[in-house]
C-alpha positions as a printed Julia matrix, in Angstrom:
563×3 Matrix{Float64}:
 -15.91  -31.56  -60.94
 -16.51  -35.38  -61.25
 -19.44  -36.93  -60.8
 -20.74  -38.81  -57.43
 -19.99  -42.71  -57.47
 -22.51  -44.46  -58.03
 -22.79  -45.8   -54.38
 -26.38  -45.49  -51.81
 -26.72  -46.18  -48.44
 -30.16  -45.75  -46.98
 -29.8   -44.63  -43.47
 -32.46  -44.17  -41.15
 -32.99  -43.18  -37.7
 -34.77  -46.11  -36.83
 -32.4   -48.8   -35.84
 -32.66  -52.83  -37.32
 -35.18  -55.34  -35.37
 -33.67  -58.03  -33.3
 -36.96  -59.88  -33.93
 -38.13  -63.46  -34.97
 -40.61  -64.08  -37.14
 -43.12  -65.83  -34.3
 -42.23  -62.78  -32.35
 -43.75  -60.74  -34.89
 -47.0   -62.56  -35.13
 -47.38  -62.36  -31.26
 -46.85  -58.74  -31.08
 -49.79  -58.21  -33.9
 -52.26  -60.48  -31.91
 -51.28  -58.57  -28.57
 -51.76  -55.03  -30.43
 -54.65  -55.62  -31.67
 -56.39  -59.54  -30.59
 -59.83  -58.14  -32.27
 -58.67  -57.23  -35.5
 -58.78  -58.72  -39.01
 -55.65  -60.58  -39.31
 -56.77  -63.09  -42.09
 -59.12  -63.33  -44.89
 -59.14  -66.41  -47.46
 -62.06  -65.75  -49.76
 -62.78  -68.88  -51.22
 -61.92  -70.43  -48.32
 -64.76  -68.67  -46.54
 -61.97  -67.81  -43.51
 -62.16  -64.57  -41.4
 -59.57  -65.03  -38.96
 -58.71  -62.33  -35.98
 -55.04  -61.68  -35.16
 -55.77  -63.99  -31.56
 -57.16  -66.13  -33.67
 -54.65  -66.93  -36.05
 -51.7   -66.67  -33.63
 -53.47  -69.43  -31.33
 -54.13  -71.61  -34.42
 -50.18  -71.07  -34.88
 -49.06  -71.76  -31.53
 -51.02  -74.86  -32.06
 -49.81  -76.1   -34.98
 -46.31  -75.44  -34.02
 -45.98  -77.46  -31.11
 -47.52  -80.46  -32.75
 -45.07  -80.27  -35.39
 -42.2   -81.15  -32.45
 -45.04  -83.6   -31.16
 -44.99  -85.61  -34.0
 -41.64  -85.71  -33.74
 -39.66  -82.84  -35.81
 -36.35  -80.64  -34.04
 -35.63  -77.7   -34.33
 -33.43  -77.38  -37.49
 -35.41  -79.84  -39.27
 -36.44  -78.36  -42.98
 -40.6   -78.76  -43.64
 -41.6   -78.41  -47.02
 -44.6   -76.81  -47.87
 -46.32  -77.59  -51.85
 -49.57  -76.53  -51.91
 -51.89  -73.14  -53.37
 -52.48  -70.06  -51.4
 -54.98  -71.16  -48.68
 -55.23  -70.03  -45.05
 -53.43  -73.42  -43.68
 -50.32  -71.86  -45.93
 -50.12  -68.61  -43.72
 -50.65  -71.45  -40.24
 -48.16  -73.24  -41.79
 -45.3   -70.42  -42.41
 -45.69  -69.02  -38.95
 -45.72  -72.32  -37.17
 -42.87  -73.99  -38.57
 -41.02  -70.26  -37.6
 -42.29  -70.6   -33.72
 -41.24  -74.56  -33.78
 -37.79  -73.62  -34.43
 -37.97  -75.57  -38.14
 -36.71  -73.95  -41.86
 -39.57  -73.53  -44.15
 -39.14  -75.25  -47.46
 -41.34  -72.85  -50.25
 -41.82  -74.74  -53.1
 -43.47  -74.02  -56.42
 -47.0   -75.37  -56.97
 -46.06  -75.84  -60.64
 -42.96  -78.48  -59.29
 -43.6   -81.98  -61.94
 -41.83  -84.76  -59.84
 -38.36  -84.57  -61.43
 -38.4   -80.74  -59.77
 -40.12  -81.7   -56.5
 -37.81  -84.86  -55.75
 -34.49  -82.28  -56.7
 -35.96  -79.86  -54.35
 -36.82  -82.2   -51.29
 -33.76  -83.88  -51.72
 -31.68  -80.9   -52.18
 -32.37  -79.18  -48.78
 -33.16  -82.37  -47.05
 -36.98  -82.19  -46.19
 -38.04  -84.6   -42.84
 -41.79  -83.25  -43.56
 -43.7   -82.09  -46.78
 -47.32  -80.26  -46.15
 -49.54  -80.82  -49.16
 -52.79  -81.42  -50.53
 -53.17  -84.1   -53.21
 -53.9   -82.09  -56.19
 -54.14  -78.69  -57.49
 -55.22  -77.68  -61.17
 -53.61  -79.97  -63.66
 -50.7   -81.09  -60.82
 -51.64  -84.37  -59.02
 -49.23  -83.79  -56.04
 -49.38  -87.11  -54.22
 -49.28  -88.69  -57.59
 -45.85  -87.31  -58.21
 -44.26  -87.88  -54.52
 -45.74  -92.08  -55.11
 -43.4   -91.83  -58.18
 -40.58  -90.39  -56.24
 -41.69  -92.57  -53.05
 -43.2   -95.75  -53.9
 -42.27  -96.94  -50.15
 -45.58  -94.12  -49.29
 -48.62  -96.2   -49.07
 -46.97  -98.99  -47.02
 -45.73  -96.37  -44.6
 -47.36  -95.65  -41.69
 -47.63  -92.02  -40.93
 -44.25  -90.67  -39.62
 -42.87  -93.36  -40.43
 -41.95  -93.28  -44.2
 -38.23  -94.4   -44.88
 -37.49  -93.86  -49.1
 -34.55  -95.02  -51.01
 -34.43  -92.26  -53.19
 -35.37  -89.5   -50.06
 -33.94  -90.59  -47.17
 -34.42  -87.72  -45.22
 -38.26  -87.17  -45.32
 -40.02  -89.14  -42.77
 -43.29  -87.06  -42.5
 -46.09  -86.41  -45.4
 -48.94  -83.87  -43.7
 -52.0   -83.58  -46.35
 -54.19  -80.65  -46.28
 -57.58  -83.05  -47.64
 -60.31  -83.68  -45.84
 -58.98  -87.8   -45.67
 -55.27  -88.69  -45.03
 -54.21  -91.53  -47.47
 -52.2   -94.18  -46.96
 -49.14  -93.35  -45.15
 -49.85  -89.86  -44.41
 -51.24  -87.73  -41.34
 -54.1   -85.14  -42.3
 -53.73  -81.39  -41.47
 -56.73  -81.81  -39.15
 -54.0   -84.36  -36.79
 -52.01  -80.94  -36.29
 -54.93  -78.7   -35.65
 -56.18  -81.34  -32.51
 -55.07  -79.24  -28.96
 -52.06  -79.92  -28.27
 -50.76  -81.84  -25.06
 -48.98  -80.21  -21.91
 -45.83  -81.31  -23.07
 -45.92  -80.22  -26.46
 -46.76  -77.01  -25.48
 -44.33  -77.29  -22.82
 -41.43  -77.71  -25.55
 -42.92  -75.16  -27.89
 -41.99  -72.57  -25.18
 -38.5   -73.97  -24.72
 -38.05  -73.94  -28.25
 -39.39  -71.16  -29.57
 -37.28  -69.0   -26.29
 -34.24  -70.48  -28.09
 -34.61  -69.74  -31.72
 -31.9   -66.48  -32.13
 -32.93  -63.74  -35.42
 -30.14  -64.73  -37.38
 -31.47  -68.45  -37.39
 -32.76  -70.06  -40.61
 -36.29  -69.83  -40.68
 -36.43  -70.45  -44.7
 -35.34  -71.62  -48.13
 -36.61  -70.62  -51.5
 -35.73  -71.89  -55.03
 -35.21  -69.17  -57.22
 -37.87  -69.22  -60.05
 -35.36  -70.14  -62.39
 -36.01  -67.99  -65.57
 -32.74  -69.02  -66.49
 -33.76  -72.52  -65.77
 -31.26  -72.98  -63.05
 -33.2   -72.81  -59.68
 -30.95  -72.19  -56.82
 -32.08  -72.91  -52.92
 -31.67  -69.19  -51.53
 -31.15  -69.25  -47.16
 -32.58  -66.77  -45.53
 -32.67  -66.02  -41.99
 -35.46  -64.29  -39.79
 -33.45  -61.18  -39.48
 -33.4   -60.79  -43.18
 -37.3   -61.07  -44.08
 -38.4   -59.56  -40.54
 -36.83  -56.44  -41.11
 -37.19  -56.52  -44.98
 -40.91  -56.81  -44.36
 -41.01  -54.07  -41.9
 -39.15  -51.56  -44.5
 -41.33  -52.51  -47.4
 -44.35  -51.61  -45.02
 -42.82  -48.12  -44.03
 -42.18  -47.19  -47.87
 -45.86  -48.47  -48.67
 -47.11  -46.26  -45.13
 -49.12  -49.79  -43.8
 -51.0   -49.63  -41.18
 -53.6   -51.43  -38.93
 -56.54  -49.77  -40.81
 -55.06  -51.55  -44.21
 -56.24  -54.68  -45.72
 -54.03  -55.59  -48.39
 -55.31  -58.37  -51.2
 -52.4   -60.85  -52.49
 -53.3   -62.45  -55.23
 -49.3   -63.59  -55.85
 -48.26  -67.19  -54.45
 -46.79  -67.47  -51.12
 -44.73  -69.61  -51.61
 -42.41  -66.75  -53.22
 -41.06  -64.07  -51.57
 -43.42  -61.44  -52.86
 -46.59  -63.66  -51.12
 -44.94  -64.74  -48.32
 -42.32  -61.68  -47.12
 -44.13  -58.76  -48.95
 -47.64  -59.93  -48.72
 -48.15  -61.39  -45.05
 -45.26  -60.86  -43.0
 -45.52  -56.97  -43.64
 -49.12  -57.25  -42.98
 -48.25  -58.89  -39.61
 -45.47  -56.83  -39.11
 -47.7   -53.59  -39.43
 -50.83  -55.26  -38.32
 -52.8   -54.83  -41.62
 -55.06  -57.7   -42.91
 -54.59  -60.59  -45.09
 -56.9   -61.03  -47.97
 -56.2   -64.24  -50.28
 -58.63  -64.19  -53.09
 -58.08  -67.82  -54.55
 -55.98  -70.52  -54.93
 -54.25  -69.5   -57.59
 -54.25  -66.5   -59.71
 -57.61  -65.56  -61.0
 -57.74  -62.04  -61.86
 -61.61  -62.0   -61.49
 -61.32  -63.18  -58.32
 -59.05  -60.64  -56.7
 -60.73  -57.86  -58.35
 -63.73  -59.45  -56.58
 -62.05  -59.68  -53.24
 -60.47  -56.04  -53.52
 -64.5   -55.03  -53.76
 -66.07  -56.9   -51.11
 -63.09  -56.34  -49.02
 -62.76  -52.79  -49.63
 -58.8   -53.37  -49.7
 -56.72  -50.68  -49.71
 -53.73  -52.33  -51.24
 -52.84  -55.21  -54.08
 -49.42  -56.62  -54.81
 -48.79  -58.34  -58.14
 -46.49  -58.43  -61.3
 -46.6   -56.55  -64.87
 -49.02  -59.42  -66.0
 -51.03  -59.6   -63.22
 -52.4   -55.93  -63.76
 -52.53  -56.24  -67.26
 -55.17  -59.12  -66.9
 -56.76  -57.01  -64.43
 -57.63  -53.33  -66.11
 -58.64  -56.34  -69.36
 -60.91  -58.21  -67.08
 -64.09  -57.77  -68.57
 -65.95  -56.94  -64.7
 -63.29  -53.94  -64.52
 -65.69  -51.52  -64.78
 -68.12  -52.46  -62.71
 -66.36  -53.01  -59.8
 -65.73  -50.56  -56.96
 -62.19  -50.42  -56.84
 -62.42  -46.87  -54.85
 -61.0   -48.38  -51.34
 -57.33  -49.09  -53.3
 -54.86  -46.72  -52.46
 -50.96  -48.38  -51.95
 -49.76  -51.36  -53.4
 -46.77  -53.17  -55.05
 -45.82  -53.86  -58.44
 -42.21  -55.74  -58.82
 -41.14  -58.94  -60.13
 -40.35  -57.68  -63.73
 -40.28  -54.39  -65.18
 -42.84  -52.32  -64.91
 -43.23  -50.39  -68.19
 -44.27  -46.72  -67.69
 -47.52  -46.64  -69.7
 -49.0   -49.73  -67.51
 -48.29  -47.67  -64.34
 -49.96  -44.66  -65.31
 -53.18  -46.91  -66.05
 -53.05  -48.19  -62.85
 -52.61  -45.31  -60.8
 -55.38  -43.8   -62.55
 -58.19  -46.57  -63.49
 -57.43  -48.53  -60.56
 -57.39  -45.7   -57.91
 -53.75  -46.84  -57.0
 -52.08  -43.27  -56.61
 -49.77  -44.39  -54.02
 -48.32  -47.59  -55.29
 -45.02  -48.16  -55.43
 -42.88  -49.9   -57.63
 -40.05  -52.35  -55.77
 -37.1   -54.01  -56.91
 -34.41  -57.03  -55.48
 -34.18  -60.63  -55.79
 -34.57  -63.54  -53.65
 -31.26  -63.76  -52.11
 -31.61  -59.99  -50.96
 -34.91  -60.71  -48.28
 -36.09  -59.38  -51.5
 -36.68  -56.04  -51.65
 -33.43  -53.53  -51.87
 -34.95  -50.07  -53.55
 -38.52  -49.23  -53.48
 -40.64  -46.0   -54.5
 -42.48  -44.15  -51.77
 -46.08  -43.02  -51.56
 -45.11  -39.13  -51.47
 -42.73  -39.9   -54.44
 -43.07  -36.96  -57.29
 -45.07  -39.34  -59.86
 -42.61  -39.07  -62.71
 -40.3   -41.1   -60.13
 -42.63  -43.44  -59.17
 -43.43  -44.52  -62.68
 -39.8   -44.1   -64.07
 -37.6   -45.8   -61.45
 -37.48  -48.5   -58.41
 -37.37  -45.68  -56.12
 -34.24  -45.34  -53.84
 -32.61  -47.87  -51.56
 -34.27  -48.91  -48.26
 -32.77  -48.25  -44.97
 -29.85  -50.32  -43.72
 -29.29  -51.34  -47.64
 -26.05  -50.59  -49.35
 -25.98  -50.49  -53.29
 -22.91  -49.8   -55.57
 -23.26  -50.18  -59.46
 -20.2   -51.4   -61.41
 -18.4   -51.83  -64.27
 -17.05  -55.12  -65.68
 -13.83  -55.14  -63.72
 -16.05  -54.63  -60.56
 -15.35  -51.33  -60.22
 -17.66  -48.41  -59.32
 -18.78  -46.2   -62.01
 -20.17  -42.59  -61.77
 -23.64  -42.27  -61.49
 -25.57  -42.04  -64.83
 -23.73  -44.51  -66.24
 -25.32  -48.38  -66.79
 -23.63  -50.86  -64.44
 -24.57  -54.06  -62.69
 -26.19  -53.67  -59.36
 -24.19  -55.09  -56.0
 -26.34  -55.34  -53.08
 -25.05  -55.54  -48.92
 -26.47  -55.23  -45.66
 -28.71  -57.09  -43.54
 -30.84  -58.27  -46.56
 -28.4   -60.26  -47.96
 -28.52  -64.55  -47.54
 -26.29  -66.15  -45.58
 -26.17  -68.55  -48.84
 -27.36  -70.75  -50.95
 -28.23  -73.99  -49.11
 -25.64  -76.92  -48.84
 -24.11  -75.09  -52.02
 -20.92  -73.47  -51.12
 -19.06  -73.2   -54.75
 -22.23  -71.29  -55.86
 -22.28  -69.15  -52.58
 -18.73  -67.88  -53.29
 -19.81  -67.33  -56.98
 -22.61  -65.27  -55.75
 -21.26  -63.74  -52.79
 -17.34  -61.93  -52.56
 -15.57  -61.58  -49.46
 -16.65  -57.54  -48.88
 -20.19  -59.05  -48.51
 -21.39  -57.68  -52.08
 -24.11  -59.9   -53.92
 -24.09  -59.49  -57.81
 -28.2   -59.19  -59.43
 -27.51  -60.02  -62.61
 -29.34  -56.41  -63.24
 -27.95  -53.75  -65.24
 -28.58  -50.24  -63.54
 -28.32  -46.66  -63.18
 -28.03  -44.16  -60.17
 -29.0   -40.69  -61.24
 -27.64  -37.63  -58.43
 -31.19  -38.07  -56.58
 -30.52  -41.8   -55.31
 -33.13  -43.07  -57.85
 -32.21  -46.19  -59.77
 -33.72  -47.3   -62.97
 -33.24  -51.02  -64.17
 -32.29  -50.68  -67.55
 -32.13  -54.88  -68.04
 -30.08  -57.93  -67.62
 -26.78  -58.39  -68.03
 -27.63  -61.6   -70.13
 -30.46  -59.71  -72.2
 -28.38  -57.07  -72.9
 -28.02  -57.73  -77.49
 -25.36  -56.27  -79.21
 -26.18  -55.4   -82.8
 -23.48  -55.12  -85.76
 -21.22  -53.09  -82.41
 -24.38  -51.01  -80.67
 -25.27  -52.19  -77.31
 -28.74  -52.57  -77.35
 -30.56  -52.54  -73.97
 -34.53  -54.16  -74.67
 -36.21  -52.46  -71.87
 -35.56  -49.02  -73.78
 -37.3   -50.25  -77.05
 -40.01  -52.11  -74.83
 -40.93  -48.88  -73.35
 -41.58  -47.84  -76.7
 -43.81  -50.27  -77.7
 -45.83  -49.49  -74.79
 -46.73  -46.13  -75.83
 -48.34  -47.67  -78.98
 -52.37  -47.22  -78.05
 -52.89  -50.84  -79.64
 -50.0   -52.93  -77.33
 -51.13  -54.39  -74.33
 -47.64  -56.18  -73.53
 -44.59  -56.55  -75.44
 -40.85  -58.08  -74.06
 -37.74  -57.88  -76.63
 -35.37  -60.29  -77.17
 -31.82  -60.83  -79.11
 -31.8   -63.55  -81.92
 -28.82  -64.62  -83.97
 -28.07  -63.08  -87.34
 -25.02  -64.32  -89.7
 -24.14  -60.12  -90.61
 -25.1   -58.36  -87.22
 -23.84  -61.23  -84.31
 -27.52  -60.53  -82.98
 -31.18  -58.66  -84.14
 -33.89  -57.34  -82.49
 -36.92  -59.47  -82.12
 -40.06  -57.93  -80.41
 -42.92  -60.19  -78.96
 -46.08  -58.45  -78.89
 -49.71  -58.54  -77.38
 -52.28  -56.45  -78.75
 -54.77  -55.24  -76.22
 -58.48  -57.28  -76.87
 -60.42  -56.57  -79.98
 -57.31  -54.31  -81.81
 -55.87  -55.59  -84.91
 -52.2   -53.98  -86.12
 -49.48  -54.87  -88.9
 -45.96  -55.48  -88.47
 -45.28  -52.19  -90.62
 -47.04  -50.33  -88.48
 -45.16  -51.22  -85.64
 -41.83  -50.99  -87.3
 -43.13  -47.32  -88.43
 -44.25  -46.43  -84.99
 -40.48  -47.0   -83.54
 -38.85  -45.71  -86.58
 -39.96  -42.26  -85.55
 -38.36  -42.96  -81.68
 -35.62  -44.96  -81.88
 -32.5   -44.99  -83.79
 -32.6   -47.44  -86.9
 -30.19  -50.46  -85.35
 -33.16  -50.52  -82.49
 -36.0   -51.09  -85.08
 -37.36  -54.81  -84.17
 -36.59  -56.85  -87.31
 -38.46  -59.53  -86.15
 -42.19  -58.83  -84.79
 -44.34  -61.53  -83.62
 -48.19  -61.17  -82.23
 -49.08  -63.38  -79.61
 -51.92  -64.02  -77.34
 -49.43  -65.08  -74.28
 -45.82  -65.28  -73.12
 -43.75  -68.04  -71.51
 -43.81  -67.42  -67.75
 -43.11  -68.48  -64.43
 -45.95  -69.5   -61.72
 -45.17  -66.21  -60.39
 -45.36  -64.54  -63.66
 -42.22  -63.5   -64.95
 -41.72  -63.54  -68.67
 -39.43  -66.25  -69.41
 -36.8   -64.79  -72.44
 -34.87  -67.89  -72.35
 -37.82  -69.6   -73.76
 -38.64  -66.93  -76.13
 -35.12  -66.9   -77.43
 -35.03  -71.19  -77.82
 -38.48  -70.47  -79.86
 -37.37  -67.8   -82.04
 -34.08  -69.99  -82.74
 -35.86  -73.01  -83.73
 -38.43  -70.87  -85.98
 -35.27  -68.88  -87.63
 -33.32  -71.93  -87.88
 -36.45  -73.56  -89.64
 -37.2   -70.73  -92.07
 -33.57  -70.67  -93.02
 -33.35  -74.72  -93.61
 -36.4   -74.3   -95.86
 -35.07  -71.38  -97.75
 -31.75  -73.61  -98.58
């Protein structure tokens, strides 16, 4: 008999929500006006859901009072802060698209970005860590300080009109945050209502540049009907609820902050807790604490740094229960750690991209554990997933394919970028990951790597998340990613980055012995390197593009010296 395609459709008897994102945050504060809705720890903000939803309302309608329409793109650069969450639901309710942009942008990025999806307003504060924000938009805009405030016209940004700072003082040809929390006037609230009656779920509500580990960032639309109901089924697979408090240490000005982290909370009415600025692993093991959250979202890295935080132990962690971890693999060893030191037996591992709202297969809380640390879970409802071979054609399950993803999640496209829309998107609707795959009989998927990491040694396909798990198991690794370098015989060798966990010591041979004994010879690392970090993204995704330039300049190095 042959085997089942390797095709999943999650159904569900629960039908899509025609909702809008403001929608969502005005059905939390009416459910439940009291509650906790916000926390921003070293902000020293405890906001209730009536609370936060009036500071919205607010905000949004002086947005169109100092002059924005609906339509109009708002760009938001700043560090996870309280005025970020104001800021995402506002520019929703006022009808305008929602610019995310990364806090690590230098000005060659932030001026592509702004000018790219046509900005009329950037929110942002004028410096964060080593970034000197209005620094960079002078460079960009030297026309700034001889604006006045609304009234900026740039030669090199034509579009933006508008610079909002989140400072205590507006400089020079700027309006301060504080201008848009003053009460709004009759009329501004009068064309809040008109607008916000208008906005339709399959509107725009925001862009986001993809974090470009392959150093191509591309401006991904999505629409409200995409991360509404994306949030709402992440929530459901995570069982959120009002009694939650969920701590999100990620940014939010990606998808896992801003869709996974506090539009599920609203959706599901659970709280809000942002422990700093940026990632500080002290601090949201702090937070999770005081707060007694039941949940944390972050990356591979991010609970690495947490079980090695030196405070670990000491802290009462006992509250945790559900989570996510996503964003990169998420090696089998490190969940088991988690679920057990960290009290996290429910988390839940979730997989998609960007362009998919993100999230397109997720674990679930009542998950057999040998699933939940093995896979990504099965699709979510509404989601359709087919893996395929090279020729685009769909293989049986079991076998390693790239993952297709349709269905409500997916982008209307990339913005003003139609040749790399059709590249991305065919004309059944099917969006390509990049991600090679497996369906087993069950509906579970396992991510086996990336089409472009994929190495191929002397003929043998050689997937690295296979001999990564490996590593893992070693009692000395804390983290190790795998790479393909060139080699004159093979076309390509295995190169293994590793991070020893603190205070452990350990040879190359000892490694190389350790995957001798479970893995077949070709899959032996020939190249071993300790290191104390990795190249990543703001968001904290290892960046093997980087890795690979490195190792090429080293090899290329050692080889010119040799001659």
């Amino acid at each position: 008999m042959p085997s089942a395609p390797s095709y999943v459709h999650g159904t569900s008897p629960h039908p899509l929500r025609p909702t809008t994102v403001h929608q969502v945050l005005a059905e939390a504060a009416s459910n439940a006006p009291d509650g906790l809705a916000l926390v921003a720890s070293h902000q020293g903000v405890r906001w209730s859901w009536s609370v936060l939803r009036a500071r919205v309302a607010n905000a949004a309608a002086r947005l169109l009072g100092i002059g924005l329409e609906p339509g109009d793109r708002i760009g938001i650069l700043a560090p996870n802060r309280a005025e970020w969450v104001v800021a995402q639901f506002a520019a929703a309710e006022a009808g305008l698209v929602l610019v995310n942009l990364n806090p690590a942008y230098r000005a060659p990025e932030l001026e592509h970005a702004l000018a790219h999806a046509g900005c009329r307003a950037l929110i942002t504060q004028s410096a964060f860590k080593s970034s000197r924000y209005l620094d960079m938009l002078r460079q960009i805009c030297p026309e700034l300080d001889g604006a006045g405030a609304g009234a900026l016209s740039a030669a090199r940004l034509p579009a933006l009109r508008q610079v909002v700072v989140l400072d205590e003082e507006a400089p020079a040809g700027t309006l301060s945050w504080r201008a848009l929390e003053a009460p709004a006037t009759d009329a501004e609230r009068a064309r809040l209502t008109e607008v916000a009656q208008a906005i339709q779920f399959d509107d725009v509500v925001n862009i986001q540049f993809t974090s470009g580990t392959t150093g191509h960032p591309k401006a991904a639309t999505l629409t409200h009907h995409n991360i509404v109901n994306n949030a709402w089924l992440v929530g459901e697979r995570m069982a959120l609820g009002r009694d939650d408090r969920l701590c999100i240490p990620v940014p939010l000005y990606h998808c896992f902050g801003m869709v996974m982290g506090t539009l599920t909370c609203a959706v599901h009415g659970a709280t809000m807790v942002l422990p700093s600025a940026g990632f500080d692993a002290h601090a949201a093991l702090q937070a999770m604490s005081t707060e007694r959250c039941t949940a944390v979202h972050g990356v591979p890295t991010m609970f690495i740094a947490f079980l090695d935080d030196p405070d670990f132990a000491r802290l009462d962690l006992s509250a945790l229960r559900t989570g996510i971890m996503a964003g990169a693999p998420c090696p089998v060893e490190l969940m088991q750690r988690v679920m057990h030191d960290m009290h996290l037996a429910e988390i839940t591992i979730a997989y998609g991209m960007t362009e998919t709202g993100p999230v397109s297969f997720q674990t679930a809380v009542d998950d057999p554990v040998q699933r939940r640390v093995e896979t990504v879970g099965r699709v979510l409802p509404h989601t359709e997933v087919k893996i395929v071979d090279g020729d685009r054609r769909v293989i049986p399950r079991g076998e390693t394919g790239e993952l297709l993803t349709r269905g409500y999640c997916v982008m209307p496209g990339y913005w003003a970028d139609p040749e790399r829309t059709a590249q991305a998107i065919d004309a059944a609707g099917w969006i390509a990951s990049g991600d090679l795959a497996v369906i087993d009989d069950e509906g579970y998927c396992r991510i086996v790597g990336r089409t472009k990491d994929m190495l191929i040694r002397g003929g043998e396909n050689i997937y690295p998340r296979e001999i990564e798990e490996v590593l893992y198991t070693h009692p000395k690794v804390d983290q190790a990613e795998v790479i393909g370098v060139p080699d004159p015989r093979y076309g390509e060798e295995v190169c293994a980055w590793v991070k020893l966990r603190a205070g452990e010591t350990c040879s190359e041979e000892e490694l190389r012995a350790f995957c001798r004994e479970r893995m077949a010879h070709f899959k032996v690392p020939r190249y071993l390197r300790f290191v104390d970090a990795f190249p990543t993204t703001v968001t904290g995704k290892v960046q093997k593009f980087a890795m690979r330039e490195l190792m090429r300049r080293e090899l290329a190095a050692l080889e010119e010296a040799a001659r």
